[in-house]
PDB file of C-alpha atoms in Angstrom:
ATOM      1  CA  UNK A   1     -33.371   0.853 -16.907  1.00  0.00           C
ATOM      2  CA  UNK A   2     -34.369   2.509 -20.042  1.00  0.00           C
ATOM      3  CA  UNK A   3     -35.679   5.822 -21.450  1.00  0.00           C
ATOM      4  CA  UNK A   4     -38.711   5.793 -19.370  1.00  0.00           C
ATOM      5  CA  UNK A   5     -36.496   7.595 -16.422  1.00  0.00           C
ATOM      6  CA  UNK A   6     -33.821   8.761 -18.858  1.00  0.00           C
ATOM      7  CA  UNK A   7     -31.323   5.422 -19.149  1.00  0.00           C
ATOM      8  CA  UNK A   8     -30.002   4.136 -22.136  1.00  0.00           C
ATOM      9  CA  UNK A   9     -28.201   1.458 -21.221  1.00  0.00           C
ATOM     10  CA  UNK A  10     -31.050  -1.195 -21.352  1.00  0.00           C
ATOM     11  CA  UNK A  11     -30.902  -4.137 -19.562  1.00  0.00           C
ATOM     12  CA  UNK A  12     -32.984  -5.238 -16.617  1.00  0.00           C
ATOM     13  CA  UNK A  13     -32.515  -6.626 -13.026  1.00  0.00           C
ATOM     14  CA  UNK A  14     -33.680  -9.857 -11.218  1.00  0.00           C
ATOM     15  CA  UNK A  15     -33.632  -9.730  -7.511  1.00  0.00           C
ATOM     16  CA  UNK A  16     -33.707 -12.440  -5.286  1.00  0.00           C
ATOM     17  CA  UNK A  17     -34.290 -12.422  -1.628  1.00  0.00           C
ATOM     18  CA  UNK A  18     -33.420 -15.209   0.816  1.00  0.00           C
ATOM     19  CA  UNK A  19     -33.403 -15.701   4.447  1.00  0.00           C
ATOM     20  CA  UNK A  20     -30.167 -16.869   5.532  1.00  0.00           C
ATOM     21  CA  UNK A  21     -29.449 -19.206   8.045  1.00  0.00           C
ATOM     22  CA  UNK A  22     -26.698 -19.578  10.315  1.00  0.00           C
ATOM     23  CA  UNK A  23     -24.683 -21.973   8.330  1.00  0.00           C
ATOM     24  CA  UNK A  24     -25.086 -20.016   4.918  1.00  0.00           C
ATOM     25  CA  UNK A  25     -23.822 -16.890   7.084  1.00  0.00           C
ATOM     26  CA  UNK A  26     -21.211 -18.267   8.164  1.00  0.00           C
ATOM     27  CA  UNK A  27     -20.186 -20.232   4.734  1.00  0.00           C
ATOM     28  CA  UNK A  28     -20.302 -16.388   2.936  1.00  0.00           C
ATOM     29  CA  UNK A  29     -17.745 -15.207   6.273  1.00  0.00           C
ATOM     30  CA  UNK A  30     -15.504 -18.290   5.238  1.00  0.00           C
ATOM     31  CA  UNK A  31     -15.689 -17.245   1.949  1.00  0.00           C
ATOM     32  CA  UNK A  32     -14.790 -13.705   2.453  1.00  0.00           C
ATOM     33  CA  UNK A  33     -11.893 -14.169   4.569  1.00  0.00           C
ATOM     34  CA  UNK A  34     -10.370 -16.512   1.663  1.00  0.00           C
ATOM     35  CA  UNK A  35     -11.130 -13.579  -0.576  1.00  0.00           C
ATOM     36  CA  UNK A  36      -9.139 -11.228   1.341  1.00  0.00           C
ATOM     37  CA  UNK A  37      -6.522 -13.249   1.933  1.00  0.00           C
ATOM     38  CA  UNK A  38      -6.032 -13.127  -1.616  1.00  0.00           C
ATOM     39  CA  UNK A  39      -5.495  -9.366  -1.476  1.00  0.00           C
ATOM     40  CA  UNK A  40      -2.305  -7.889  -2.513  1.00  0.00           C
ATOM     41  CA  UNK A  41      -0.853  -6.948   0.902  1.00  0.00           C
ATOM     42  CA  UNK A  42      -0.069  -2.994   1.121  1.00  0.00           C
ATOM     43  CA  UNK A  43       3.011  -2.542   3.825  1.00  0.00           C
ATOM     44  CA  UNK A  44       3.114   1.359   4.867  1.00  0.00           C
ATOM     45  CA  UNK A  45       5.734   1.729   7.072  1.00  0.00           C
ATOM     46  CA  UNK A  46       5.556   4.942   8.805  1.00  0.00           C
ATOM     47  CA  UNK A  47       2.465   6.237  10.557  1.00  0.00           C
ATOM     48  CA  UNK A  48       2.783   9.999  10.450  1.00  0.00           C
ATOM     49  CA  UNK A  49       1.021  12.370   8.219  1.00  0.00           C
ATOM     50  CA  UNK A  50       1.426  11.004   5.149  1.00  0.00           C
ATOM     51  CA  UNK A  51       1.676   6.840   6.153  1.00  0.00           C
ATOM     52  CA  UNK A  52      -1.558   7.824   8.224  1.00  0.00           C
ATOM     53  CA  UNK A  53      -3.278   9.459   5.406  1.00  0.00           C
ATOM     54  CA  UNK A  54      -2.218   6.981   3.015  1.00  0.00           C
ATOM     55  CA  UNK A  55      -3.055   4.126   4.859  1.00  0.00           C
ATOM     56  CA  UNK A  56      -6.566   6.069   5.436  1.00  0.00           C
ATOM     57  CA  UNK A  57      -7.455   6.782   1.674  1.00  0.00           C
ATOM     58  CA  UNK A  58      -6.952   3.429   1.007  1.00  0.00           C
ATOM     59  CA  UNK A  59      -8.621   0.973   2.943  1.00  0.00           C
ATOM     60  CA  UNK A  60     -11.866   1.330   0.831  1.00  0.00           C
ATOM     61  CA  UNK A  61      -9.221  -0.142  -2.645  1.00  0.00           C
ATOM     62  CA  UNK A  62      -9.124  -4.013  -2.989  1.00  0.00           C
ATOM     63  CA  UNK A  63      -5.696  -4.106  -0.964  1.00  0.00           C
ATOM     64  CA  UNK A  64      -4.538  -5.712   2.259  1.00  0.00           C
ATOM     65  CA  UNK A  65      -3.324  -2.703   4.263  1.00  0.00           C
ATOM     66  CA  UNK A  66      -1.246  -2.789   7.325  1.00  0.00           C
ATOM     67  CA  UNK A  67       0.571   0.330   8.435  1.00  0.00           C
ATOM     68  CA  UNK A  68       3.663  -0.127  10.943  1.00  0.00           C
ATOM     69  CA  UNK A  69       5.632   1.897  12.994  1.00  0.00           C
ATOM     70  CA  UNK A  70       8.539   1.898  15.716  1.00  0.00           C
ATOM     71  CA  UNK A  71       7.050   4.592  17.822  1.00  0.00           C
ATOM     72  CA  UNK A  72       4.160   2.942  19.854  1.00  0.00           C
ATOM     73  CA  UNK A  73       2.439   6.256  20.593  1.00  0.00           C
ATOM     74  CA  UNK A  74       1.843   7.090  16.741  1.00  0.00           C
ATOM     75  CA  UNK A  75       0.003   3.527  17.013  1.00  0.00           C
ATOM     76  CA  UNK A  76      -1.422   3.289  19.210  1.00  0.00           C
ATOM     77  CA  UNK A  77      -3.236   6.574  18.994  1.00  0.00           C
ATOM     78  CA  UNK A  78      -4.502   5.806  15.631  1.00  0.00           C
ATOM     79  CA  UNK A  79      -8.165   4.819  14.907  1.00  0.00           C
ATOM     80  CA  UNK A  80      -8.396   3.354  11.368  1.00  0.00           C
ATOM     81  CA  UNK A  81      -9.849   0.618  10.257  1.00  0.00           C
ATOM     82  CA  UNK A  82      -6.801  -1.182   8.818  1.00  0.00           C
ATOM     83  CA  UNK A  83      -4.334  -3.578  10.670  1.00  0.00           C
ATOM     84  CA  UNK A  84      -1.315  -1.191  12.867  1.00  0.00           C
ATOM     85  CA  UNK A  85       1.357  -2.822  14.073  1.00  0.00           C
ATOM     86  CA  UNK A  86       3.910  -1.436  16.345  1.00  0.00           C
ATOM     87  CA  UNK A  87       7.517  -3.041  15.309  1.00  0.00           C
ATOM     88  CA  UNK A  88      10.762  -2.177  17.101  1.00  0.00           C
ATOM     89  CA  UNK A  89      12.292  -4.206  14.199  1.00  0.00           C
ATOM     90  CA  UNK A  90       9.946  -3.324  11.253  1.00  0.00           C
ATOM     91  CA  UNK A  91      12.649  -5.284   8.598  1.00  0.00           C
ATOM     92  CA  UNK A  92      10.961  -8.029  10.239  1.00  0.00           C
ATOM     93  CA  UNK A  93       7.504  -7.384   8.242  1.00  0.00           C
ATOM     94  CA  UNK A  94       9.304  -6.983   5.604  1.00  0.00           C
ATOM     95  CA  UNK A  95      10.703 -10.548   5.922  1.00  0.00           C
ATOM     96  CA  UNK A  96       7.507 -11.765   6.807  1.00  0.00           C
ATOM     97  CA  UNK A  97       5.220 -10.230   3.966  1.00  0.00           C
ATOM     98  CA  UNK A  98       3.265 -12.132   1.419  1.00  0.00           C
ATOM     99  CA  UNK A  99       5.292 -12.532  -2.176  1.00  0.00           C
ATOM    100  CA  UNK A 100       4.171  -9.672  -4.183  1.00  0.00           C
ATOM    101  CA  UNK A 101       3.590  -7.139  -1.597  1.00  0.00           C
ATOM    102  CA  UNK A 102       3.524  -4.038  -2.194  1.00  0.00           C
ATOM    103  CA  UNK A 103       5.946  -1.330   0.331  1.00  0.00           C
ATOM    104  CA  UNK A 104       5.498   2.382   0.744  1.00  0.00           C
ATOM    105  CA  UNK A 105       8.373   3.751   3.432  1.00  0.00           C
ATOM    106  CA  UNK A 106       6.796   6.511   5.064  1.00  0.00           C
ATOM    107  CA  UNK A 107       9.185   6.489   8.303  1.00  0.00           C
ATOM    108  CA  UNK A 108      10.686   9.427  10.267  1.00  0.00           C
ATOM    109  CA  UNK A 109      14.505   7.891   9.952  1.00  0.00           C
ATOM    110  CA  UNK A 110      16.428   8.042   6.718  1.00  0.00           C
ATOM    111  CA  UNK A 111      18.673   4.868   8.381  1.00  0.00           C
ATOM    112  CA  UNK A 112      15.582   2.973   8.965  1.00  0.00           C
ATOM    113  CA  UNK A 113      14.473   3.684   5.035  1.00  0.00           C
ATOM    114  CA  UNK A 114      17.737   2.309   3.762  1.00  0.00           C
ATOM    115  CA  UNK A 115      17.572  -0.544   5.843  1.00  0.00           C
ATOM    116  CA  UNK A 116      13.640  -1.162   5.039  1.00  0.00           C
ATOM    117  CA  UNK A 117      14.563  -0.933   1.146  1.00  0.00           C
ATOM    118  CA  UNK A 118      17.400  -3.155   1.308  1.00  0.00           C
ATOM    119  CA  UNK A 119      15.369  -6.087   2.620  1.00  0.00           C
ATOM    120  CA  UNK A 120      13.052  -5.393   0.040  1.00  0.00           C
ATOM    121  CA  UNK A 121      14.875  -5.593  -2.375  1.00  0.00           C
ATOM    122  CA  UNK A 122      16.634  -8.312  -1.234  1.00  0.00           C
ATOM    123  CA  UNK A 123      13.723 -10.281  -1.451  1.00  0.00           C
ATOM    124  CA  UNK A 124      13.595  -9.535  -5.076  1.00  0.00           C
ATOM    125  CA  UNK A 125       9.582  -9.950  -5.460  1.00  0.00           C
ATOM    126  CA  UNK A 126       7.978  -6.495  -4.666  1.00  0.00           C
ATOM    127  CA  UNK A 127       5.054  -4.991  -7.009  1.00  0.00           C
ATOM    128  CA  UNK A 128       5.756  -1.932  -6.066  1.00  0.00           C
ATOM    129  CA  UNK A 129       8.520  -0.116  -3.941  1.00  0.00           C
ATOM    130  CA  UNK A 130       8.395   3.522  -3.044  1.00  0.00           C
ATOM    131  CA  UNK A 131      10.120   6.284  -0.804  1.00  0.00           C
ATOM    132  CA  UNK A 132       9.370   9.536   0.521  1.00  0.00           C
ATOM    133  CA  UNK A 133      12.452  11.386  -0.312  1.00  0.00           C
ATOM    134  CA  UNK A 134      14.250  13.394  -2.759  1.00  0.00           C
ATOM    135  CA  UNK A 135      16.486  13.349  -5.710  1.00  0.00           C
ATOM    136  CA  UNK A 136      19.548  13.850  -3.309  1.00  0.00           C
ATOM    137  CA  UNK A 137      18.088  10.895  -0.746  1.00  0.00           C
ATOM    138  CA  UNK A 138      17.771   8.925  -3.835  1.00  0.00           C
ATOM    139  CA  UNK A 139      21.522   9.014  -4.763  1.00  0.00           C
ATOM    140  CA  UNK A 140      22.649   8.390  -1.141  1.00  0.00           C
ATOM    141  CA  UNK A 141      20.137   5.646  -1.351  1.00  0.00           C
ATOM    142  CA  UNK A 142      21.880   4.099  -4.191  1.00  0.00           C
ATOM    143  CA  UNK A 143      25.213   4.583  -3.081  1.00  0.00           C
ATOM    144  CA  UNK A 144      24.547   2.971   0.359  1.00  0.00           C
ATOM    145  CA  UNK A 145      22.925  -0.213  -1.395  1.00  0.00           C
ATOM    146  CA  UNK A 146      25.587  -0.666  -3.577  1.00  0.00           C
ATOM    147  CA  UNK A 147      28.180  -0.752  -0.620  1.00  0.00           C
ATOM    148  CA  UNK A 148      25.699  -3.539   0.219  1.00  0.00           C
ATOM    149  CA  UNK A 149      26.053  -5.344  -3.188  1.00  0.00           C
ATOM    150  CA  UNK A 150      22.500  -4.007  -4.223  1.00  0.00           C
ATOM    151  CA  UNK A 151      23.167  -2.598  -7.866  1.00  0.00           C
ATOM    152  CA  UNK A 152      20.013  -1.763  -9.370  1.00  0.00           C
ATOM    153  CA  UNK A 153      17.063   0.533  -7.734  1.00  0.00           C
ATOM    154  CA  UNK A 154      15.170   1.242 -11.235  1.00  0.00           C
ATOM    155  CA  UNK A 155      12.011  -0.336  -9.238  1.00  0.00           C
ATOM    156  CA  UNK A 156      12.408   2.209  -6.177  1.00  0.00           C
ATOM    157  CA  UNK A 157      10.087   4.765  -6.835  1.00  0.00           C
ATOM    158  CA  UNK A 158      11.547   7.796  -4.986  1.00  0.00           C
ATOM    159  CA  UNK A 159      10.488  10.460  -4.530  1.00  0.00           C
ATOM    160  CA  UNK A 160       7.287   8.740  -4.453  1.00  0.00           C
ATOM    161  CA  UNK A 161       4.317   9.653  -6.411  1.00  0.00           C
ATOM    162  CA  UNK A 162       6.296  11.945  -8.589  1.00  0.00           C
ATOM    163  CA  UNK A 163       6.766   9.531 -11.738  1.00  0.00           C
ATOM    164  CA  UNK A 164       2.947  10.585 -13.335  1.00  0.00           C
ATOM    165  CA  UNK A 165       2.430  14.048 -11.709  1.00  0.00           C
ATOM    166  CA  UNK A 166       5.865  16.421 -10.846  1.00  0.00           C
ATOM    167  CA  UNK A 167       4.035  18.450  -7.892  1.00  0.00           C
ATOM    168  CA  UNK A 168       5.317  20.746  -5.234  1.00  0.00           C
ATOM    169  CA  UNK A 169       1.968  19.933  -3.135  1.00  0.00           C
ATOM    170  CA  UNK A 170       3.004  19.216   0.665  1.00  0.00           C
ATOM    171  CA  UNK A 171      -0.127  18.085   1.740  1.00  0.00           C
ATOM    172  CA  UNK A 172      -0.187  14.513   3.220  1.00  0.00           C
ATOM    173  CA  UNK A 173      -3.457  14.071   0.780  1.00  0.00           C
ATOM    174  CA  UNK A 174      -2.194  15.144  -2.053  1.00  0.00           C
ATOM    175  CA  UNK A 175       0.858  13.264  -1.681  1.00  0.00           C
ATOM    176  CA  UNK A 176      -1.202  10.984  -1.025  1.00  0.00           C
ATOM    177  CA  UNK A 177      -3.232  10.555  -3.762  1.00  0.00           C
ATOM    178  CA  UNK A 178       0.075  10.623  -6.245  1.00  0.00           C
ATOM    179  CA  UNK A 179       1.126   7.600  -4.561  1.00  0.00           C
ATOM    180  CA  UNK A 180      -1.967   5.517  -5.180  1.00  0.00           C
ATOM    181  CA  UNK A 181      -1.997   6.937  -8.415  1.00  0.00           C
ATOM    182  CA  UNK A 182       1.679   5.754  -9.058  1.00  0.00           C
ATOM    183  CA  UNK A 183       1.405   2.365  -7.405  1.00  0.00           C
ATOM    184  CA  UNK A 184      -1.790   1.747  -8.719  1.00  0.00           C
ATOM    185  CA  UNK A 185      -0.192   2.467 -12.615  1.00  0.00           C
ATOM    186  CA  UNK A 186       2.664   0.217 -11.725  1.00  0.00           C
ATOM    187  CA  UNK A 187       0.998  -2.561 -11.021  1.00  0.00           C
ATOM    188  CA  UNK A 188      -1.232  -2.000 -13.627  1.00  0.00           C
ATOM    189  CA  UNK A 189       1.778  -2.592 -16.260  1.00  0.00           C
ATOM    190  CA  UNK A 190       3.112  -5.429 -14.535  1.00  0.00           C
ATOM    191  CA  UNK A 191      -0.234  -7.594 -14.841  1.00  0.00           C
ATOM    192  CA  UNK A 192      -0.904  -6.859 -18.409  1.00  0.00           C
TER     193      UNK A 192
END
């Protein structure tokens, strides 16, 4: 790299090429798995437009994704390249996910929202929370949870995606893309 074909940034590159063998292959799988399994797990629950598109943009970000749903057709008809799981009792993946997951509550059911967020937060250990919903779902929200002794819901982020851009957009990308954007900021603050 250099100004022979127009780079500045100096520097040079040393390749090496070696044949692998089987056990060297399958030491670097080993490896890999262990480095995904260190992935901050990415719960979508919900796998219509937007928990589909969501779950879609990203599986190429350093996340563990899994996108779950009550409704086996939705499912089951899917073809991404993430992990689906069809849950008649989705609380239970709640209960069941890694410490410092991250939940995005995508679902068809307002009931089914509530009761998703309230076992989040029970839990007490999310990186990020957020809702589809409005300002209007966000007070029943917090009325309902604290009938349930559940007091604070700063960390619920609903309506999702709105806290850096306040869009109209209805497009499952576009909302979409806020929510990264959101969780991705969130996060962001809580590690440094």
């Amino acid at each position: 790299m250099g100004p022979d074909i127009a780079q500045c940034c100096g520097g040079k590159v040393i390749i090496s090429i070696l044949k692998m063998n089987y056990m060297f292959s399958k030491h670097l799988f080993e490896k890999f798995k262990k480095d995904i399994s260190k992935l901050t797990q990415v719960l979508i629950f919900g796998a219509g437009n937007v928990g589909t598109s969501l779950a879609l943009q990203m599986y190429n970000l350093p996340f563990k994704i899994k996108l779950i749903d009550n409704r086996e057709n939705f499912i089951s008809k899917l073809n991404l390249p993430i992990e689906k799981k069809f849950s008649l009792i989705p609380e239970q993946e709640v209960r069941a996910a890694n410490a410092c997951s991250c939940y995005i509550i995508t679902t068809h059911d307002h009931g089914l929202d509530f009761l998703l967020c309230y076992e989040i937060l029970k839990r007490n250990d999310a990186s990020y929370i957020g809702m589809i919903g409005s300002k209007t779902k966000r007070g029943t929200l917090k009325n309902w949870l604290r009938k349930k002794g559940i007091n604070d819901i700063s960390n619920v982020n609903i309506p999702i995606g709105k806290s850096l851009v306040d869009t109209y957009d209805k497009r499952p990308e576009i909302i979409s893309a806020h929510i990264i954007s959101e969780m991705l900021s969130i996060i962001e603050k809580k590690v440094t």
